[in-house]
Short mmCIF file of C-alpha atoms in Angstrom, two decimals:
data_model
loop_
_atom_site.label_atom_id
_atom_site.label_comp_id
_atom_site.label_asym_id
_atom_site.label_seq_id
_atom_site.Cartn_x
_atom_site.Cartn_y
_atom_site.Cartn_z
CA UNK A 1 188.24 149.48 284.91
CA UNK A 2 185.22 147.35 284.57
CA UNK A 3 183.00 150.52 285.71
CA UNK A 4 184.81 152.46 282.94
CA UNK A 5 184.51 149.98 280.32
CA UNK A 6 180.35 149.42 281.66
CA UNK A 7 180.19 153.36 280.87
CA UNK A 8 181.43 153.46 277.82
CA UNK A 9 179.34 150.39 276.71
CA UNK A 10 176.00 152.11 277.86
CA UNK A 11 176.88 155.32 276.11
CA UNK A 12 177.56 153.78 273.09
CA UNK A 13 174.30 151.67 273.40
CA UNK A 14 172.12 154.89 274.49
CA UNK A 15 173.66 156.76 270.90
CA UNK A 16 172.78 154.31 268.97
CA UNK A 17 169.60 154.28 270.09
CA UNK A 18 169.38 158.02 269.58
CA UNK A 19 170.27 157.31 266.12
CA UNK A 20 168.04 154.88 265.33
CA UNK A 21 165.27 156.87 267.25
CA UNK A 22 166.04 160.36 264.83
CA UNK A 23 166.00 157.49 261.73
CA UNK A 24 162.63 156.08 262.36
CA UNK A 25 160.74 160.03 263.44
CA UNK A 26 162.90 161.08 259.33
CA UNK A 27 161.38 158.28 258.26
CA UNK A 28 158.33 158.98 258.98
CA UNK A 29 158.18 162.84 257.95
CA UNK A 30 159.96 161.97 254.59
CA UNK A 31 156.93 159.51 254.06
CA UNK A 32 154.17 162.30 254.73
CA UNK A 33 156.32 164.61 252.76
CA UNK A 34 156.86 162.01 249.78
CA UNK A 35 152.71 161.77 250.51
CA UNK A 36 152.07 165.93 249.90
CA UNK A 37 154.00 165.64 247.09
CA UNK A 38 152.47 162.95 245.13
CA UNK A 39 148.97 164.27 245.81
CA UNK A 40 150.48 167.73 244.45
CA UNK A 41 151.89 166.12 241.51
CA UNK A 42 148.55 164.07 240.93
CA UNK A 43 146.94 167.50 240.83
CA UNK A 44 149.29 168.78 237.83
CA UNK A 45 149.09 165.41 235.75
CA UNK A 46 145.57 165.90 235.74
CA UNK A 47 145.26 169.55 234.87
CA UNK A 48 147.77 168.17 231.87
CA UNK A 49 145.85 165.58 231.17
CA UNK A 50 142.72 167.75 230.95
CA UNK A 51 144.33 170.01 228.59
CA UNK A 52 145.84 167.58 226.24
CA UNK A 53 142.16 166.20 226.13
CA UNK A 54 140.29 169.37 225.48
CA UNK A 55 143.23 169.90 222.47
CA UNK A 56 142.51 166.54 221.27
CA UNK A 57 138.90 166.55 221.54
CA UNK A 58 138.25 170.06 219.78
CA UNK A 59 140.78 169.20 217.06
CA UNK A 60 138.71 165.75 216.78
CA UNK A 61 135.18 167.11 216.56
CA UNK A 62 135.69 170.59 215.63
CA UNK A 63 132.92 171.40 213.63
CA UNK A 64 130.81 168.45 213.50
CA UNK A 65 128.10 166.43 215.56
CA UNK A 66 130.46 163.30 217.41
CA UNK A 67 128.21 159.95 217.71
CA UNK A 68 128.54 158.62 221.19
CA UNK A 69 129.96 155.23 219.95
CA UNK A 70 130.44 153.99 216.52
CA UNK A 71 133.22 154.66 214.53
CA UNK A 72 135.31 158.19 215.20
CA UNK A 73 133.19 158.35 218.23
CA UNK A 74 133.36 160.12 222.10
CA UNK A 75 133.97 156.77 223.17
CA UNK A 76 136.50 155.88 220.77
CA UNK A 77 138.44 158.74 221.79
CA UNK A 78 137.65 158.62 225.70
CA UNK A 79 139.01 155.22 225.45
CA UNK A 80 142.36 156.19 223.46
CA UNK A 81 142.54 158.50 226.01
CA UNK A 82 142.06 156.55 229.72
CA UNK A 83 144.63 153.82 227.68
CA UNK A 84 147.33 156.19 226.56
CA UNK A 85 147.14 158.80 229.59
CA UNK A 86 146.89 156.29 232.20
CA UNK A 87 149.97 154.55 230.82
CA UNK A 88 151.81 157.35 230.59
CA UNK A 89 150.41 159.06 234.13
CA UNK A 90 151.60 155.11 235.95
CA UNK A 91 154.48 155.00 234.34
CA UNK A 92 156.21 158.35 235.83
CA UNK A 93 154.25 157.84 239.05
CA UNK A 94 155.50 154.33 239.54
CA UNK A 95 159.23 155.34 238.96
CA UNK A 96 158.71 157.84 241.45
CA UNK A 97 157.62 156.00 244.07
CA UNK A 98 160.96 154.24 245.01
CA UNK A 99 161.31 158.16 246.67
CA UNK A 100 158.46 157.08 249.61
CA UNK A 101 161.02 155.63 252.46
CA UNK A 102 158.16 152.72 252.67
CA UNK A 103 158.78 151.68 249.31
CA UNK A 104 162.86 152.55 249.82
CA UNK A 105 163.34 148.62 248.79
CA UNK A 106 162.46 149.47 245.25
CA UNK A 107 165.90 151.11 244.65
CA UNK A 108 167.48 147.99 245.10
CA UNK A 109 165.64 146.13 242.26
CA UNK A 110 167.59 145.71 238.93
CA UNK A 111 166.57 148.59 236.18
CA UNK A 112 165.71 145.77 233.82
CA UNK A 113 163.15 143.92 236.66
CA UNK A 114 162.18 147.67 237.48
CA UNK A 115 161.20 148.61 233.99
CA UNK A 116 159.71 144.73 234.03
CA UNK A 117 157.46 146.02 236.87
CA UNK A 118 156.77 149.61 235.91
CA UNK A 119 155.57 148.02 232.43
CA UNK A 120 153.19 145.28 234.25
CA UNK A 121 151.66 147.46 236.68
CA UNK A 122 151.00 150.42 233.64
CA UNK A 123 149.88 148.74 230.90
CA UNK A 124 147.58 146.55 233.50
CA UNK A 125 146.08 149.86 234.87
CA UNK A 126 145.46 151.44 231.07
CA UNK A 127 143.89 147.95 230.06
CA UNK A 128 141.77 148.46 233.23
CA UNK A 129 140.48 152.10 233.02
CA UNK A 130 140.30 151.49 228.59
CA UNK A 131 137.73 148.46 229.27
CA UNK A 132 135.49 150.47 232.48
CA UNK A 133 135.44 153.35 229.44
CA UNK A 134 134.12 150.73 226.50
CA UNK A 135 131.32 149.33 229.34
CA UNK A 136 130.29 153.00 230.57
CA UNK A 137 129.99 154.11 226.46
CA UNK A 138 128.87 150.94 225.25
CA UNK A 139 126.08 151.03 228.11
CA UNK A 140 125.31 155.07 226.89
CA UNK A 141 124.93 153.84 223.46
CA UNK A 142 122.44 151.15 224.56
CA UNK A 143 120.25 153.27 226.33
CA UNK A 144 120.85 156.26 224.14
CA UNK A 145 120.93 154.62 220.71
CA UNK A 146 122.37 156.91 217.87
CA UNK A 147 122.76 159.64 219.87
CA UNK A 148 125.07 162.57 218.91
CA UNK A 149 126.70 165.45 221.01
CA UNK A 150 127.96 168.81 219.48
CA UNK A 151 132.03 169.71 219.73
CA UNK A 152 131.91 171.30 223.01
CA UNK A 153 129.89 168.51 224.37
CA UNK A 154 132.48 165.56 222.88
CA UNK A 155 135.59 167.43 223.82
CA UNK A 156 134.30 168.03 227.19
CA UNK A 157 133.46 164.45 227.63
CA UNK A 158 136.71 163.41 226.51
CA UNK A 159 139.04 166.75 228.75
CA UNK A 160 137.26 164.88 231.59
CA UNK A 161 137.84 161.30 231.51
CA UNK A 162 141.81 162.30 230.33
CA UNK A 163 142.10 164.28 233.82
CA UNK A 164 140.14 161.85 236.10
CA UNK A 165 142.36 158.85 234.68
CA UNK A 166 145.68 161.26 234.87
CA UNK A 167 144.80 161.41 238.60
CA UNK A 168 143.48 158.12 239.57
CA UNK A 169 146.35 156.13 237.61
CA UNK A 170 149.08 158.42 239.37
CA UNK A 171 147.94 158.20 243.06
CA UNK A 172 147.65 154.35 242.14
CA UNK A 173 150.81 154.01 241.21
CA UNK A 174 152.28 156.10 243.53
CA UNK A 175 150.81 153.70 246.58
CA UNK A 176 151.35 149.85 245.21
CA UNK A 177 151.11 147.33 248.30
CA UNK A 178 150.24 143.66 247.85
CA UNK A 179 146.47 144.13 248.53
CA UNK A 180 145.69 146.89 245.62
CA UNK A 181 147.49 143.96 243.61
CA UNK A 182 145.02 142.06 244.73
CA UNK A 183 142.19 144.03 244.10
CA UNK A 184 143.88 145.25 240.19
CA UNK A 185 144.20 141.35 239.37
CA UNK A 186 140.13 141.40 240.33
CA UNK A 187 139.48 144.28 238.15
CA UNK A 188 141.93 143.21 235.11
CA UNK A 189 140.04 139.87 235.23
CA UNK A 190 136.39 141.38 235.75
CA UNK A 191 136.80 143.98 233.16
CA UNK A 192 138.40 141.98 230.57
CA UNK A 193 135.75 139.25 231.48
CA UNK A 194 133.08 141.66 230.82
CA UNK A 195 134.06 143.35 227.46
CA UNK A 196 134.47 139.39 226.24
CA UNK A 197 131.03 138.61 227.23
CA UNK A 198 129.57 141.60 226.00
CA UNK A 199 131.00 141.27 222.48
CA UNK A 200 130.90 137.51 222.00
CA UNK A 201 128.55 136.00 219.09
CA UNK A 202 127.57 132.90 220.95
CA UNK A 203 124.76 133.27 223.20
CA UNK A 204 125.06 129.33 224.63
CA UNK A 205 129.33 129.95 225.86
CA UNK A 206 128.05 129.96 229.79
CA UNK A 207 126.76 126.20 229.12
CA UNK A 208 130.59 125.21 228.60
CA UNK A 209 133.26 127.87 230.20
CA UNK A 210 134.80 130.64 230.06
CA UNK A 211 137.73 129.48 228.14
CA UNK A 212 135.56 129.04 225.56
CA UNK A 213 135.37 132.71 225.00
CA UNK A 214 139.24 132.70 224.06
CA UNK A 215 138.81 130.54 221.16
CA UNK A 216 135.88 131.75 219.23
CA UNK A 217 138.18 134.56 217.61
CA UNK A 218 137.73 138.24 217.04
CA UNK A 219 137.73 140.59 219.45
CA UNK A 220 136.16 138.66 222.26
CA UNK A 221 138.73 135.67 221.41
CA UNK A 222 141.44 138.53 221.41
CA UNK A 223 140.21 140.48 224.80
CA UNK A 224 139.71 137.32 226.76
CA UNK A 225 143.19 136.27 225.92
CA UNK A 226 145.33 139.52 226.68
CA UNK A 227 143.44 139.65 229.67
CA UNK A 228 144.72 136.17 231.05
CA UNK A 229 148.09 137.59 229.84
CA UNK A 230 148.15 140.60 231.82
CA UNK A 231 146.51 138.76 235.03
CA UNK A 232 149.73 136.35 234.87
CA UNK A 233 151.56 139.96 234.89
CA UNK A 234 149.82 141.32 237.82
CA UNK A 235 150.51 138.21 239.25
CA UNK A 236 153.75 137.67 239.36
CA UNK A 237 154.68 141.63 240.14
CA UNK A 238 152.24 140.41 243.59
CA UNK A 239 154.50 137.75 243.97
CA UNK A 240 157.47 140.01 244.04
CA UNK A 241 155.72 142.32 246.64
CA UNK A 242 154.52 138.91 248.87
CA UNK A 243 158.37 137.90 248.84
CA UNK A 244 159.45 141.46 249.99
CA UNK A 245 156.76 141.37 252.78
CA UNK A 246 157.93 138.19 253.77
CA UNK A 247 161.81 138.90 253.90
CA UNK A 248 160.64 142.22 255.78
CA UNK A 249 158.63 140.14 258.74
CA UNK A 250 161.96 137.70 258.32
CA UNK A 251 163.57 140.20 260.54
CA UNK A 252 161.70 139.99 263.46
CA UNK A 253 160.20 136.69 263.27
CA UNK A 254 162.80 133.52 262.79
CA UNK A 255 159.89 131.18 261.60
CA UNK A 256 159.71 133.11 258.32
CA UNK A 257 162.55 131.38 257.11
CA UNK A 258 163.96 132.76 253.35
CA UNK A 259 163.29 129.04 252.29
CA UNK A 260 159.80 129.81 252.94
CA UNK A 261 159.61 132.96 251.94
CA UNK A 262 160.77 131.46 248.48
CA UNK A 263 158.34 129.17 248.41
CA UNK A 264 155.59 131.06 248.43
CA UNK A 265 157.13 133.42 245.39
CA UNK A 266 157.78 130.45 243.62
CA UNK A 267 154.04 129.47 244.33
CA UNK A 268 153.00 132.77 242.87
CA UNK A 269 155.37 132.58 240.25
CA UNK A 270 153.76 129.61 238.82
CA UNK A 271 150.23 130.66 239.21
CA UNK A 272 151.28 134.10 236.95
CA UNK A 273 152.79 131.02 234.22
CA UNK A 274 149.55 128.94 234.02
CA UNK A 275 147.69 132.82 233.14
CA UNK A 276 150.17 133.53 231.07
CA UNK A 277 150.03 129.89 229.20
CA UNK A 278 146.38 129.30 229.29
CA UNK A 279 146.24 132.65 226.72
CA UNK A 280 149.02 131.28 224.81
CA UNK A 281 147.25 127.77 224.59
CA UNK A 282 143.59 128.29 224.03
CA UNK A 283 141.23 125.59 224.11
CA UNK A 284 140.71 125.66 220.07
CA UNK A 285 144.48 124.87 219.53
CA UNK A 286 144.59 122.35 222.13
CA UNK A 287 142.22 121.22 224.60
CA UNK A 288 145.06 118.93 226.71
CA UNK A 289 147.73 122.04 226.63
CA UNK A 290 145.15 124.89 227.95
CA UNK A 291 143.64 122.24 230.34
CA UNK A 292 146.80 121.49 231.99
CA UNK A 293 147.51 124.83 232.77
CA UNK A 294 144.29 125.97 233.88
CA UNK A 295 143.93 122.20 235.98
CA UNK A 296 147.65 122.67 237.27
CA UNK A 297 146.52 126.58 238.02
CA UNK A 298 143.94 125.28 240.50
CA UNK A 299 146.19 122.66 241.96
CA UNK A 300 149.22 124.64 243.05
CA UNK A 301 146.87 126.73 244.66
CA UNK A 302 144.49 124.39 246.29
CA UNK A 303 147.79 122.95 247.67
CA UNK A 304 149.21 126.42 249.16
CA UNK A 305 146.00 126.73 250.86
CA UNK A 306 146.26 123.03 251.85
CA UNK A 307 150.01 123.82 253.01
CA UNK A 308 150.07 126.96 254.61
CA UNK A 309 149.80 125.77 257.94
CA UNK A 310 153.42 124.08 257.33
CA UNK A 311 154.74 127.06 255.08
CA UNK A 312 153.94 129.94 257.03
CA UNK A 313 153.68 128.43 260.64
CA UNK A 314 153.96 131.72 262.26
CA UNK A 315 150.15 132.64 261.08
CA UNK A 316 147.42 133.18 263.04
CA UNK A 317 145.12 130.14 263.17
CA UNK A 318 142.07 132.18 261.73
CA UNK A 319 144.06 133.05 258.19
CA UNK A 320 145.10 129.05 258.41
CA UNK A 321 141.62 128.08 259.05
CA UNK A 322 140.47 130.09 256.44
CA UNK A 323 142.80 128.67 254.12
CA UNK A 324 141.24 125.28 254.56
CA UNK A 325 137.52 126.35 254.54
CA UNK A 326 138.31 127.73 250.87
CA UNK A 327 140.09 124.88 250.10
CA UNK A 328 136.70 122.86 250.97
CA UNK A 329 134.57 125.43 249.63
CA UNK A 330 136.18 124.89 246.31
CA UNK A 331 136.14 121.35 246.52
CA UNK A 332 132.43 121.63 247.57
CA UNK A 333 131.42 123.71 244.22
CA UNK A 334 133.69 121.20 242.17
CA UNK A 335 131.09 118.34 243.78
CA UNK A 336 128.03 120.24 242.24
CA UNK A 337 129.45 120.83 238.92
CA UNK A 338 130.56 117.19 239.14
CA UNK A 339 126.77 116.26 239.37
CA UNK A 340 125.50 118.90 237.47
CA UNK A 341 124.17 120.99 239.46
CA UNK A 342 127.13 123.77 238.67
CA UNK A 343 127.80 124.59 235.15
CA UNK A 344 132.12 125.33 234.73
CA UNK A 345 131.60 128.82 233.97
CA UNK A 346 129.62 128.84 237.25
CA UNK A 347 131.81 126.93 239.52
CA UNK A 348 134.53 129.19 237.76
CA UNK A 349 132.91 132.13 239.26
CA UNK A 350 132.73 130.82 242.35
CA UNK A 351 136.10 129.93 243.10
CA UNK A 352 137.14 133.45 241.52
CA UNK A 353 135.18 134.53 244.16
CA UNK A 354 136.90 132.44 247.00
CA UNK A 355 140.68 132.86 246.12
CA UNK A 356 139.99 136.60 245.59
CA UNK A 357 138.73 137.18 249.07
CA UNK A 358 141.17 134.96 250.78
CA UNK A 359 143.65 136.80 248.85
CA UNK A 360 142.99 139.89 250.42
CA UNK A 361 142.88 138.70 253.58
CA UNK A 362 146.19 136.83 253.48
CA UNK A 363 147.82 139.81 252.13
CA UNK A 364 146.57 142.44 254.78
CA UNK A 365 147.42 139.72 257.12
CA UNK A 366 150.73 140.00 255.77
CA UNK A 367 150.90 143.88 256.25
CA UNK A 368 149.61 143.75 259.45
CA UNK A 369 152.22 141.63 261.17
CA UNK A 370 154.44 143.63 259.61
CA UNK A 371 153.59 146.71 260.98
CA UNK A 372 153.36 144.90 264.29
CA UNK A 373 156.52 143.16 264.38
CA UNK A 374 157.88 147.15 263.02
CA UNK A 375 156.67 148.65 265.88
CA UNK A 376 157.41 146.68 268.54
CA UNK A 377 160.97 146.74 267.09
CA UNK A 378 160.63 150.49 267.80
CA UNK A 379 159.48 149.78 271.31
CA UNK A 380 162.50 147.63 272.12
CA UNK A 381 164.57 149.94 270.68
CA UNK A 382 163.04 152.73 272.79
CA UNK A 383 163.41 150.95 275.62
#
């Protein structure tokens, strides 16, 4: 009886395994197929995007000689263009990409968080790839001043940059992980950053900081501002992805506890809310209110760095001791600014710099273990 009933258990056992065997290898095939796809897909929003730019573009210039920038310029209409076709190209992309079986834990998300997401991570990209096309004209029209091209010219100009952003913003979106957040908060901040320093009237705002460039008004006051707003975006749709890592590595490792999995969203969370209400507070309107949220910014995080060892104990000790040299790094560029040495905008920079890097290290850290807790899952399975 017991022999019969030890049978039946290791049957049972060895199907199951089976099962979860012929899972993982669909798993993995439906990923490279969802991968073929998007790539084909990419393809044809491009092509589309080319061809609604060469419509728009002859039916713009037809006729006439188009001024590179200036008025109804090429690089008025190459940046109408990156804005509205990248927005449009993320958008479907984004949507789609709950179809990848690595991103399956998209389909659980509420439709109003998922349109909450699909908007932040869009309209971030077209802000993006609007601003790199207002640098790369405004820098043509500075070493080519006045110039003028002829129709074919312009609408060429402008086919292109619709297909290139058609395809970069839908293989973008198609791929989101916590890292390329990362890296899009660096490039909505360094963008936006740039087009406010390069259209500001005051030639002395690096002697102060760069909160100062949010209250001069205009478009530099304007710029400066939505791009604090749509960093606090970026940042809390990386929180959302940090807390899904975490509750993924949950499964396999009983230190990640959800309490401190919820801590660290929470962490983000409030970083994305001191973005968010430094633009909504600018230093003009009130020097205490923006100066609490860009202080209290810097001392949530200087105190997750601080506190990581006891939050996320099951770390590595390099990513911990990392933590804490950034944590003294920043501290040790707030000393020279303290004597003068730094100016704000420069010790700004540099702890940009810092939490940007670490950043990217904690989240492919993240990734990392878990893939490796993932696979040896697999193993044990296998076994």
């Amino acid at each position: 009886m017991a022999r019969g009933a030890w049978s039946q258990g290791a049957r049972l056992e060895a199907a199951a395994v089976r099962v979860e065997r012929q899972l993982h290898r669909d798993g993995v095939i439906e990923a490279r197929r969802f991968a073929v796809r998007t790539e084909a897909r990419a393809i044809v929003v491009a092509a589309l995007a080319f061809g609604v730019g060469l419509a728009g573009g002859a039916l713009g210039f037809w006729g006439r000689a188009a001024p590179v920038w200036e008025g109804a310029s090429v690089g008025a209409a190459g940046i109408v263009v990156a804005a509205s076709v990248t927005l449009a190209a993320a958008s479907v992309s984004y949507r789609l990409a709950a179809r990848d079986p690595r991103q399956a834990w998209l389909m659980g998300v509420a439709h109003s968080r998922r349109r909450w997401m699909t908007a932040a991570l869009a309209i971030s990209l077209a802000a993006v790839f609007a601003m790199v096309q207002w640098v790369l004209f405004h820098a043509a029209s500075l070493i080519w001043p006045g110039a003028a091209v002829d129709t074919m010219t312009a609408t060429m100009i402008v086919a292109v940059v619709a297909g290139g952003c058609g395809y970069t913003a839908f293989t973008l979106a198609a791929h989101v992980t916590a890292t390329r957040l990362v890296l899009l908060l660096f490039a909505v901040v360094a963008t936006g950053f740039t087009v406010s320093v390069a259209t500001t009237q005051d030639d002395e705002w690096y002697r102060l900081n760069f909160s100062e460039l949010g209250g001069r008004g205009g478009v530099t006051s304007a710029v400066f501002n939505v791009t604090l707003i749509l960093a606090g975006g970026v940042t809390a749709l990386l929180a959302m992805y940090l807390l899904t890592s975490l509750e993924a590595w949950a499964r396999t490792e009983s230190r990640v506890t959800r309490t401190r999995a919820l801590i660290v969203y929470v962490v983000f969370l409030v970083l994305a809310a001191c973005f968010i209400g430094a633009a909504l507070v600018p230093v003009t309107f009130s020097q205490l209110g923006h100066n609490i949220f860009a202080i209290g910014m810097a001392i949530v995080f200087g105190g997750f760095l601080l506190g990581l060892r006891w939050v996320l104990p099951c770390l590595r000790w390099p990513i911990i001791a990392l933590a804490f040299a950034v944590a003294a790094g920043i501290f040790f560029s707030a000393s020279l600014f303290w004597i003068g040495y730094y100016t704000l905008a420069t010790h700004e920079m540099v702890c940009a710099g810092l939490v940007v890097g670490w950043l990217l290290l904690f989240t492919r850290t993240l990734a990392a273990a878990g893939r490796a807790d993932a696979a040896a899952a697999d193993t044990d399975a296998a076994a």
